[in-house]
Coordinates of C-alpha atoms and ligand atoms in Angstrom, one line a residue:
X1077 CA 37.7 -101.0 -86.0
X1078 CA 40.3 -98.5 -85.7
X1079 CA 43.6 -97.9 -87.7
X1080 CA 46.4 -98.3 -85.7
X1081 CA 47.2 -94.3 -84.4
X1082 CA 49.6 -92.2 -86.4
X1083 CA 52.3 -89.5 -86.0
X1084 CA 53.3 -88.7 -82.6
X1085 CA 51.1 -91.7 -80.5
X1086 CA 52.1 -94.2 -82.8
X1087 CA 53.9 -96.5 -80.9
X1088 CA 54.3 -100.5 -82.7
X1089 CA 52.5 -102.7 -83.8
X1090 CA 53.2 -106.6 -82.7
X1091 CA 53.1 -109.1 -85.2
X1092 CA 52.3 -112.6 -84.1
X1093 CA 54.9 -114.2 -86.2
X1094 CA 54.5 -117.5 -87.2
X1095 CA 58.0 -117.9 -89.1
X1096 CA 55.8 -118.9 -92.8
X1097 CA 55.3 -117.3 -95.9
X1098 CA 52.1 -114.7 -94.9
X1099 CA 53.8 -113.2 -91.7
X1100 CA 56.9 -112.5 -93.3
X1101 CA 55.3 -111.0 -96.1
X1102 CA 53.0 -109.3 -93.4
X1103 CA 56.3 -107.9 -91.5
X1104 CA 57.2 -106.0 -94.8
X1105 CA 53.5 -104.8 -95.7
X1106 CA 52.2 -103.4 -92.7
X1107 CA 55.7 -101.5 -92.3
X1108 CA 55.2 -99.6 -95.8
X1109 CA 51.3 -99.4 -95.0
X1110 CA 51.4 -98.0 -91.4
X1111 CA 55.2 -96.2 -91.8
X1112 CA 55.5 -97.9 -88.1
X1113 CA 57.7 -100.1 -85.5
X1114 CA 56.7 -103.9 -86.3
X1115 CA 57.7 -106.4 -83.4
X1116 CA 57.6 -110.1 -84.0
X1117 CA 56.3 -112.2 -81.9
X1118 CA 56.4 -116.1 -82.3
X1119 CA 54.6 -118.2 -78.8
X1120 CA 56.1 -121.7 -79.0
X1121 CA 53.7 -124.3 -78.1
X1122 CA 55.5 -126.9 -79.4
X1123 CA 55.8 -126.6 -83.3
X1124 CA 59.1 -128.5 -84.4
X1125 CA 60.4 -125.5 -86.7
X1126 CA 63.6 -123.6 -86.2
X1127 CA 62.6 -121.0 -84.1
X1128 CA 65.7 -119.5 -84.1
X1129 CA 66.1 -119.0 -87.5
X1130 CA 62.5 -117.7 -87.9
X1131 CA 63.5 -114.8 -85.6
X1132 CA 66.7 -114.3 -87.4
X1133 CA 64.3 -113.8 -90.8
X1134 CA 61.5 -111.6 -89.0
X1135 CA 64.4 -109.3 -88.2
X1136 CA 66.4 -109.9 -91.7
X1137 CA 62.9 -108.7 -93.4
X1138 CA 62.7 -105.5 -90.8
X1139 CA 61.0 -106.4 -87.7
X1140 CA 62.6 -103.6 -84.9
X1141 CA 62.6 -107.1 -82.4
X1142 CA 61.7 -110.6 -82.6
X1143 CA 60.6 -112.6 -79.8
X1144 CA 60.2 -116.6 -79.4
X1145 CA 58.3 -117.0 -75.8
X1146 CA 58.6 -120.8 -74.7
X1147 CA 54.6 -121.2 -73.7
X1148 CA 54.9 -125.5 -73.9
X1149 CA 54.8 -125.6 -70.2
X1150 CA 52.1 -123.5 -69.2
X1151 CA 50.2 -125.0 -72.8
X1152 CA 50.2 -128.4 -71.7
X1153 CA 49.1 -127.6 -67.5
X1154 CA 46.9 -124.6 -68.3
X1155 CA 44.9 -125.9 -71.8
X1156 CA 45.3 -128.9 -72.9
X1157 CA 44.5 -130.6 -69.4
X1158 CA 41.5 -128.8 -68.9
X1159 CA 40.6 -129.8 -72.0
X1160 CA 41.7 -133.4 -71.7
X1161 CA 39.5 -133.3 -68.1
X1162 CA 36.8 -132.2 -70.5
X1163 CA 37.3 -135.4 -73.1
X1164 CA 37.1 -132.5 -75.9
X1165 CA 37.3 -133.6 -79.4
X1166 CA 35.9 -131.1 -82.0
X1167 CA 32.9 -133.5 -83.3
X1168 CA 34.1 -136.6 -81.7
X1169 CA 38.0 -136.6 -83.9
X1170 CA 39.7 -133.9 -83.6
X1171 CA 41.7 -132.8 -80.4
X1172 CA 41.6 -128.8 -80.7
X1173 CA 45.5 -128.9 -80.8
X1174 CA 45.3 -125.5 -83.0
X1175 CA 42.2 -124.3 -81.0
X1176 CA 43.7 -124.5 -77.9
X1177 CA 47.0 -122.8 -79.0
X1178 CA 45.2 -119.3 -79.6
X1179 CA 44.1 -117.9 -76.7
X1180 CA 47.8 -118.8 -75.4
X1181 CA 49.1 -117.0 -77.5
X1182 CA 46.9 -114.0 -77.3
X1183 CA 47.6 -113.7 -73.7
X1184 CA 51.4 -113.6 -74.0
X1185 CA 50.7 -111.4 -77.0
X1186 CA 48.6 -109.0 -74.8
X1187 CA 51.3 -109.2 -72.2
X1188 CA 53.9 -108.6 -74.8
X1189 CA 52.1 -105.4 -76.2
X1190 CA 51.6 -104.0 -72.3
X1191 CA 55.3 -104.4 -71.9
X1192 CA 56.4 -102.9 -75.2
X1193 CA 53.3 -100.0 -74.8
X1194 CA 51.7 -101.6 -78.7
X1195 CA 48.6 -100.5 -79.4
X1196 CA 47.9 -102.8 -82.4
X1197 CA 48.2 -106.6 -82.5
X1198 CA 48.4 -108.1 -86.3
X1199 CA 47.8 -111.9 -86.9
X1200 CA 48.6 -113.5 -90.7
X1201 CA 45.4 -115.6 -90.7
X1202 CA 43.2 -115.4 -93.8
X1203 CA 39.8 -114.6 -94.0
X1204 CA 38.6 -118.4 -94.1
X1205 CA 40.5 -120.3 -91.3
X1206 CA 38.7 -120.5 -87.7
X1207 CA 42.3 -119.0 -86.0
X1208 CA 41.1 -115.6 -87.2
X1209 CA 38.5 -115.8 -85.0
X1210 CA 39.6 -117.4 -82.5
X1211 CA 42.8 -114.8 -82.5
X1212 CA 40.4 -111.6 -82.8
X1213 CA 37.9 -112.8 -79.9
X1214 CA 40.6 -113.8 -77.6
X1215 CA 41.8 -110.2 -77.9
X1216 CA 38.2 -109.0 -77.6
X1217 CA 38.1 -110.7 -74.3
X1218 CA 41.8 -109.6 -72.8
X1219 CA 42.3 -106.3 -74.6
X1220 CA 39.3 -104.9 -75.7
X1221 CA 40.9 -101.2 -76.5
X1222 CA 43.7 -103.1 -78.5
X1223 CA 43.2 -102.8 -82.4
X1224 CA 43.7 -106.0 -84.5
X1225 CA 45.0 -106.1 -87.5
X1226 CA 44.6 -108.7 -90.1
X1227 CA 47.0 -107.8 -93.2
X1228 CA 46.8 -111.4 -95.0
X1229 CA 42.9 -111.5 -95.3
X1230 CA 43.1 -107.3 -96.2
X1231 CA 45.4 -107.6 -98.9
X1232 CA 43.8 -110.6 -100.4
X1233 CA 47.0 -111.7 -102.6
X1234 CA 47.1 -115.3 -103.8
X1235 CA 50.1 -117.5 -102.7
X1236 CA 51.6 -116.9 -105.7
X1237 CA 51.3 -113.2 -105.5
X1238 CA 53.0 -113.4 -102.0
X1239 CA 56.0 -115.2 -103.1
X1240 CA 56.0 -113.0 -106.1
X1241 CA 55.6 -109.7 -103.2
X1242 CA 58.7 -111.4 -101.4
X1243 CA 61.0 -111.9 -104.7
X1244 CA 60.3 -108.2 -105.2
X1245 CA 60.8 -106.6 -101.9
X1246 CA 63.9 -109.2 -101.1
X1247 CA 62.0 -111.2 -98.3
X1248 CA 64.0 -114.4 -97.3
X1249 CA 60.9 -117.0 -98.3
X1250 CA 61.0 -120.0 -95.8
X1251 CA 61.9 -123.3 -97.1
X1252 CA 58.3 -124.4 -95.6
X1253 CA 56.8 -122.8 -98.7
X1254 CA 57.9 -125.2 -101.5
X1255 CA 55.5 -127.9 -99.8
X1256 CA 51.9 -127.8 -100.8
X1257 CA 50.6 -128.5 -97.4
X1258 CA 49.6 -125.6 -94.8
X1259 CA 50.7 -127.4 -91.3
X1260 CA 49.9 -126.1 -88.1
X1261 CA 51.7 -127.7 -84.8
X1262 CA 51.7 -127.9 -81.0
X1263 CA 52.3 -130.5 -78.6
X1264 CA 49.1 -131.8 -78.7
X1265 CA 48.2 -132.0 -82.3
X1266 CA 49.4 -131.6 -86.1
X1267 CA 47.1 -130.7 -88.6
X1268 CA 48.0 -130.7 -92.2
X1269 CA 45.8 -128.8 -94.8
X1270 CA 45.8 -128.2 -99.0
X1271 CA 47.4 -129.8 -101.6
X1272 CA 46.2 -133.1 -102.6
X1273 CA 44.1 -133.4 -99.6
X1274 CA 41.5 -131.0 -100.7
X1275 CA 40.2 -133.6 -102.5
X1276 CA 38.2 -136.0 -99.9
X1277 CA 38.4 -138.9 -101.7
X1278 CA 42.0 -139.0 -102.1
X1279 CA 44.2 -141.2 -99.4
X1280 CA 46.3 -138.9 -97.3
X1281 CA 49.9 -139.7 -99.2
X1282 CA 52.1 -141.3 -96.5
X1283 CA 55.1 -138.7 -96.8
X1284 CA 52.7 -135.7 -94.9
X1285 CA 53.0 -137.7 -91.9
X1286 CA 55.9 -137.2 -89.4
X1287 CA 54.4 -138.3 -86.1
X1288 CA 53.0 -141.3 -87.1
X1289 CA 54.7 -144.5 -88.5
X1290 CA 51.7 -146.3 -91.0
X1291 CA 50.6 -149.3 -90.2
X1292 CA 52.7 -150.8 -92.9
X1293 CA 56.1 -150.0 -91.3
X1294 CA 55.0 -149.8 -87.4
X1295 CA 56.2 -152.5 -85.1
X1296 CA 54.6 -156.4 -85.6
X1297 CA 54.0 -156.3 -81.7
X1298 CA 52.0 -155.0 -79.3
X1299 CA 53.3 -152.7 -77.0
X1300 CA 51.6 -152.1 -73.6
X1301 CA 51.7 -148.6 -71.4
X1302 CA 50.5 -147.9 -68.3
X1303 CA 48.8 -144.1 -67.5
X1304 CA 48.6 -143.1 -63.9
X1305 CA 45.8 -140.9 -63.2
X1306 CA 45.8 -138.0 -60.6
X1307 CA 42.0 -136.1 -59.9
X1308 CA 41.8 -136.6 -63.8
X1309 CA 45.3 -135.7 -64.8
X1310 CA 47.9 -138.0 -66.5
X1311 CA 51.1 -137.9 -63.5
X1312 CA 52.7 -141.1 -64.5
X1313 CA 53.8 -143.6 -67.7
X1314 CA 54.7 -147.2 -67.1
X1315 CA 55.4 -146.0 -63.7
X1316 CA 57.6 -142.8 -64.1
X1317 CA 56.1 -139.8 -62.2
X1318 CA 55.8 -137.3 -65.7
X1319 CA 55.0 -133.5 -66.0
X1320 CA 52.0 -132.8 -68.4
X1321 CA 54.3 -131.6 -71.0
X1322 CA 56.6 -134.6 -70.4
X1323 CA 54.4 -137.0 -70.5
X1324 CA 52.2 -136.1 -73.7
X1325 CA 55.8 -135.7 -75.3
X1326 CA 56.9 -138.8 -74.8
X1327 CA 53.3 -140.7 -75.3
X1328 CA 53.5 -139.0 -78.5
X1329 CA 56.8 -140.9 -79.4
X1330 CA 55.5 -144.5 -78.2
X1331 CA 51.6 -143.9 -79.7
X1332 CA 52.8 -143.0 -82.8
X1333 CA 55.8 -145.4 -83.5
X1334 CA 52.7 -147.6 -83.4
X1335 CA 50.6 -145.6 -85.9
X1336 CA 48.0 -144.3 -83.3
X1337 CA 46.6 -140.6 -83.7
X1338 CA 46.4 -139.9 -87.7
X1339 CA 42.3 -138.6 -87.7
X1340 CA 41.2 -137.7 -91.3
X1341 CA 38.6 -135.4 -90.9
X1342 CA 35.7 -133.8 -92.8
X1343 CA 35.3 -131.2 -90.3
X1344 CA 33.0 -127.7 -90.2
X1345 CA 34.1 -124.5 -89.6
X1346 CA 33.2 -121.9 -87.8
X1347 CA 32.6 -119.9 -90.9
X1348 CA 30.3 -122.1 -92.9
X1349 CA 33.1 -124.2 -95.0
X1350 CA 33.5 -127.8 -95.0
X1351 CA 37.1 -128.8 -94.9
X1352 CA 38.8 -131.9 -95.1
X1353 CA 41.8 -132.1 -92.2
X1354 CA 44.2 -134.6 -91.4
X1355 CA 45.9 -134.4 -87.9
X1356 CA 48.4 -136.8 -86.1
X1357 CA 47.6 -136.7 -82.3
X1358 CA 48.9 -139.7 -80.9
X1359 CA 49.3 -138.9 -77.2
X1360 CA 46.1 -136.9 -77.4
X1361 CA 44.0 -140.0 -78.7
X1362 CA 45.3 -142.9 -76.1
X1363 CA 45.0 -140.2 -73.3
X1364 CA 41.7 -138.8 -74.2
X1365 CA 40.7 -142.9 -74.4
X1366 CA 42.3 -143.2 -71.2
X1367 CA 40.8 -141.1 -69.4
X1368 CA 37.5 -141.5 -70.6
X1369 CA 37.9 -145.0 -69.7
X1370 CA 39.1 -144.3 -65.6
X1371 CA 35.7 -141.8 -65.6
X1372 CA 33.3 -144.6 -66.5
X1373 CA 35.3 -146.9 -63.7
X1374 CA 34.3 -144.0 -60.7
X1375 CA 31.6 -142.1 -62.1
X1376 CA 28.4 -142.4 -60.9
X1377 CA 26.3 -142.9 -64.4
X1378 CA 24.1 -139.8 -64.1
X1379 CA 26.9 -137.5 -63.4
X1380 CA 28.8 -139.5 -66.2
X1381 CA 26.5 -139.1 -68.8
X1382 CA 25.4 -135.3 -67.7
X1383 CA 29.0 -134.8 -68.0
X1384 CA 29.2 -136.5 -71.6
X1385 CA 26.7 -134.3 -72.8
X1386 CA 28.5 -130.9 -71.9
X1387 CA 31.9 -131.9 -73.3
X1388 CA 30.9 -131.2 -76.7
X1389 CA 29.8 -128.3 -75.7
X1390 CA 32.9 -127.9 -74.7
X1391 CA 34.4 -128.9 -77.7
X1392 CA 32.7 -126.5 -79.8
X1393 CA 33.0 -123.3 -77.5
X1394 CA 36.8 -124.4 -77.6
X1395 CA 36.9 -124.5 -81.3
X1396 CA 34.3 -121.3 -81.6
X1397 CA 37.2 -119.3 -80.1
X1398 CA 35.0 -119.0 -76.6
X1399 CA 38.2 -120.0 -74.5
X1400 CA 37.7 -116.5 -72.4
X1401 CA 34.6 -117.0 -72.0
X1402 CA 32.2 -116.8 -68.7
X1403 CA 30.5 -120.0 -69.7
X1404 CA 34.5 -122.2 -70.3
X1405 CA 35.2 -121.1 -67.2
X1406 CA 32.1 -122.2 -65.6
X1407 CA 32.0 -125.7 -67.3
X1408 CA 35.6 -126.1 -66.0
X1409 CA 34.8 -125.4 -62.7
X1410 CA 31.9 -128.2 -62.6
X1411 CA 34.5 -130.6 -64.6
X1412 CA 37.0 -129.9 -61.9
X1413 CA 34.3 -130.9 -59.0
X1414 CA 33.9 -134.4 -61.2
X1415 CA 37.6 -135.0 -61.6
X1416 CA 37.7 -136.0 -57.6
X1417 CA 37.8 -139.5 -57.9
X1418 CA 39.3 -139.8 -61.1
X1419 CA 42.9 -141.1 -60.0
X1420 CA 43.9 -145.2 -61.3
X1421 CA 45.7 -146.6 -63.7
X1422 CA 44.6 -147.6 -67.2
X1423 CA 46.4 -150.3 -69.3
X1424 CA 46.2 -149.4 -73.3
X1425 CA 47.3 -151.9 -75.7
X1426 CA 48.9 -150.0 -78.8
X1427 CA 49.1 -151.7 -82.3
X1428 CA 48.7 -151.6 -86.0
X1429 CA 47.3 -147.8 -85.5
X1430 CA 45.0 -148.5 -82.7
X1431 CA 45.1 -147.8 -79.0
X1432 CA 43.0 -149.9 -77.2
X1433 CA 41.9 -149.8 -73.1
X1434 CA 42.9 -153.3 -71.8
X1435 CA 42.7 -152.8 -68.4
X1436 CA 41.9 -150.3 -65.2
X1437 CA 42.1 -150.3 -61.9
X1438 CA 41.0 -147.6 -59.0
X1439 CA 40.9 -147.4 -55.2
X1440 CA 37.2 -145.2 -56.2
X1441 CA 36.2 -147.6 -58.8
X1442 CA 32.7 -148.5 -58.4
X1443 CA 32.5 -151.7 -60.2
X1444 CA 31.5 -154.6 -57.8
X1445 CA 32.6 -158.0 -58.7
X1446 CA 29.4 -159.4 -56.0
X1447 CA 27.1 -157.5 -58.1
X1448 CA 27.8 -158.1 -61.6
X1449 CA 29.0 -161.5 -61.4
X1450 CA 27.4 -164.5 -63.0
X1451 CA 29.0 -166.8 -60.6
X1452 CA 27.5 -168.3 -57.4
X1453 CA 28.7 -165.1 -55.4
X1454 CA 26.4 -163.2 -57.1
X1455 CA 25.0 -160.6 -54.8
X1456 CA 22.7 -159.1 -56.9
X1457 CA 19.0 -159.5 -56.2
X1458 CA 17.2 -161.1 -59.5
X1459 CA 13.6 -161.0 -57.4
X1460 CA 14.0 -157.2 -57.0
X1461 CA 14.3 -156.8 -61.4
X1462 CA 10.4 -157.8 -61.6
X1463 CA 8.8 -155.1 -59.4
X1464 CA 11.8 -152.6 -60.9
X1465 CA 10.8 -153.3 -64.4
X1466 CA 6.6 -153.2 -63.5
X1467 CA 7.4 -149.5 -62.4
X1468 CA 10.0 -148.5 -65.4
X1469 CA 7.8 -149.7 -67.9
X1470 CA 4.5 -148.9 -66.7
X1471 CA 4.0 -145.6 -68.5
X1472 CA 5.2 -147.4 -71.9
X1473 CA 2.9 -149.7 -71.3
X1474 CA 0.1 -147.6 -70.6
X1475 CA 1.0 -145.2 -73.6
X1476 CA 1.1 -148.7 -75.9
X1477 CA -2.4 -149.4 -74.7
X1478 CA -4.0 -146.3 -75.3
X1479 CA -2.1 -146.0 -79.1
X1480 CA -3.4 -149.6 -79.9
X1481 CA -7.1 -148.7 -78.9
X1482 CA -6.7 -145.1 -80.9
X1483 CA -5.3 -147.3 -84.3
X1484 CA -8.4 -149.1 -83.9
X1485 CA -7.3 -152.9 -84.2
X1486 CA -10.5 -153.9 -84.7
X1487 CA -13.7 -155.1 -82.1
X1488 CA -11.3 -158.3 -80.4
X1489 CA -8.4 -156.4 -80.1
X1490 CA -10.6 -153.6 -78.4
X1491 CA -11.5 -155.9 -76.0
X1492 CA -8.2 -157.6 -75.1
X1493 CA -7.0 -154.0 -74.7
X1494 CA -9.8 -153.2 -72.7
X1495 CA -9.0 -155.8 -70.3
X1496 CA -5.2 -155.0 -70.6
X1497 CA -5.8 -151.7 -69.3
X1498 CA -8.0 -152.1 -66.2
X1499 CA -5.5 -154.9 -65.2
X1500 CA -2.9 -152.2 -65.3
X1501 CA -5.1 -149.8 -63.9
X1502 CA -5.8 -152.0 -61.2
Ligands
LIG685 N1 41.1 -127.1 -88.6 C1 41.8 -127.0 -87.4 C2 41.3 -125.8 -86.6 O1 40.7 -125.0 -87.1 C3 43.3 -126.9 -87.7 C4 43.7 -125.7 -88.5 C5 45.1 -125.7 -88.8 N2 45.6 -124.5 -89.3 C6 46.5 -124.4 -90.3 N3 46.9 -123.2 -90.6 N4 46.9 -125.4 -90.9 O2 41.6 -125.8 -85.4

């Protein structure tokens, strides 16, 4: 990879500034390293810290300009409805919150660098975190002749030797840092890493959790809400006609007043390592249920369960860093084509931590009352099941004939088989 260019061509390089301890450290480093221009950058997706006074720090510790780009809209329509279309949670649990942010925030970093004319991008992910990956490829993909730079996993200081780095040069060090966790936030998810919860068999301490009430303290009754469907995207909430962004906002509040969306994960990364990673998700949980639970109302089963199959493909390519890649786009063009006929309402019970489909309803359902009914309306044929089940079994039962003569069941079983298998023949 090359350095970022010096003397006359250097231009700046843009920082994607996350407002923690290793990107203001980074802001100071990579100024005394590469003697140039750094510009902060910080993409809001929806993480609840003061923006504001993260910009005020990036330029307090020497960044020429700090920028906060408000992405929440464009997060929730463009990436986290494709991927709710797409059912995606990274091996079944977790919602991609973090893996989806990236490659937003590469492309209004790329943007960003084409308007300022920077010809070096720096993130402050460490060597052995899936963003790094996810950061570097999505830049691959949009601006291949841009060079990266990765200053947190180069220098290779510990924590401590970072805060020790800012006491020395003067860096303001954000309050954030006297908590043990690592916490990474967008609209759709909150995932909390280190301290205590390294250890897998230690119960996540209730103070880590700010979305989510525990079931201890939630509310002793059920609460009911309603989600309108449109072609497979959330529109509406007990009736009121909702924006994505609007809507997983304020499902967020409800689902997790009632403890729904904390996932403790034992989760693999890209690079090898097992980590252990507790998220809160509410919203993403009951709508990810949801709309599951609409699909298998109108969808055919073939298409349903071809479609099952390819959303963990999904997943993964989603949390491999693959957002830009031929193949997402593809699979999002055949989930579109499925999404037709998803449009209904589902009814989701919420209590005691669990959100739980109640009810649905859909002018393209394709549940018939007549067919599956044990009552005397029944429409369903039970003659037609015998000659149905002759043919689907037929080749079982041929294969169990042919294993029972090979096993050699001795001279009478021979014979019964025998006589088995010409009348099958027959
Ligand atoms: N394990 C999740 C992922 O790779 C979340 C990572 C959260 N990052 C963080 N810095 N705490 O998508």
């Amino acid at each position: 990879m090359k350095s970022p260019s010096k003397g006359k061509e250097q231009k700046k390089i843009l920082l994607a500034y996350s407002g923690g301890l290793d990107t203001s450290v980074a802001i100071h480093w990579l100024k005394q390293k590469y003697g140039c221009e750094v510009v902060a950058v910080t993409v809001d997706v929806g993480q609840s810290d003061d923006l504001k006074e993260a910009m005020r720090r990036a330029k307090a510790i020497g960044a020429s300009r700090a920028w906060v780009i408000d992405a929440k809209k464009e997060f929730a329509e463009d990436y986290i409805i494709p991927a709710l279309k797409a059912n995606a949670l990274y091996e079944g649990n977790y919602p991609l919150g973090t893996a989806l942010a990236r490659p937003l925030m590469v492309e209004r970093l790329v943007t960003m660098a084409r308007r300022l004319g920077a010809d070096t991008i720096a993130h402050g992910c460490t060597g052995k975190g899936n963003d790094q990956v996810r950061f570097e490829v999505s830049i691959m993909a949009l601006a291949p002749d841009i060079t990266i730079l990765a200053p947190t996993r180069d220098w290779n200081m510990s924590r401590d030797e970072e805060i020790e780095y800012a006491k020395e040069h003067d860096i303001p060090i954000p309050v954030t840092c006297e908590a043990p966790y690592s916490i990474d936030e967008s609209v759709w998810s909150r995932a909390i890493e280190c301290g205590v919860l390294e250890d897998p068999w230690q119960e996540p301490p209730e103070a880590i959790f700010e979305w989510t009430k525990g079931i201890e303290s939630s509310p002793n009754a059920p609460e009911y809400v309603e989600l309108g469907f449109c072609e497979g995207v959330p529109v509406s909430l007990n009736g009121v006609t909702m924006e994505p962004l609007e809507l997983v906002t304020a499902l967020n509040e409800i689902a997790g007043n009632h403890g729904v969306g904390r996932i403790d994960h034992i989760e693999n990364r890209l690079v090898g390592i097992k980590s252990r990673e507790v998220y809160e998700a509410p919203a993403a949980i009951v709508l990810t249920k949801a709309h599951q639970d609409i699909e298998s109302l109108v969808m055919p089963k073939d298409l349903m369960h071809y479609k099952r199959a390819m959303e963990q493909h999904y997943a993964n390519l989603v949390y491999d860093g693959l957002w830009f890649s031929p193949l997402r786009r593809a699979m999002d063009a055949f989930i579109e084509e499925t999404q037709e006929n998803v449009t209904g309402i589902v009814k989701i019970k919420l209590f005691k931590g669990s959100a739980v489909v109640v009810g649905r309803e859909s002018a393209h359902s394709l549940y018939s009352t007549d067919l599956s009914t044990y009552e005397k309306s029944d429409e369903f044929d039970h003659s037609a099941a015998k000659g149905f089940i002759y043919v689907w079994g037929l080749p079982l039962k041929v294969a169990g004939v042919v294993n029972s003569t090979k096993n050699g069941n001795g001279v009478l079983n021979e014979i019964a088989v025998k006589e088995e298998y010409s009348s099958v023949c027959k």
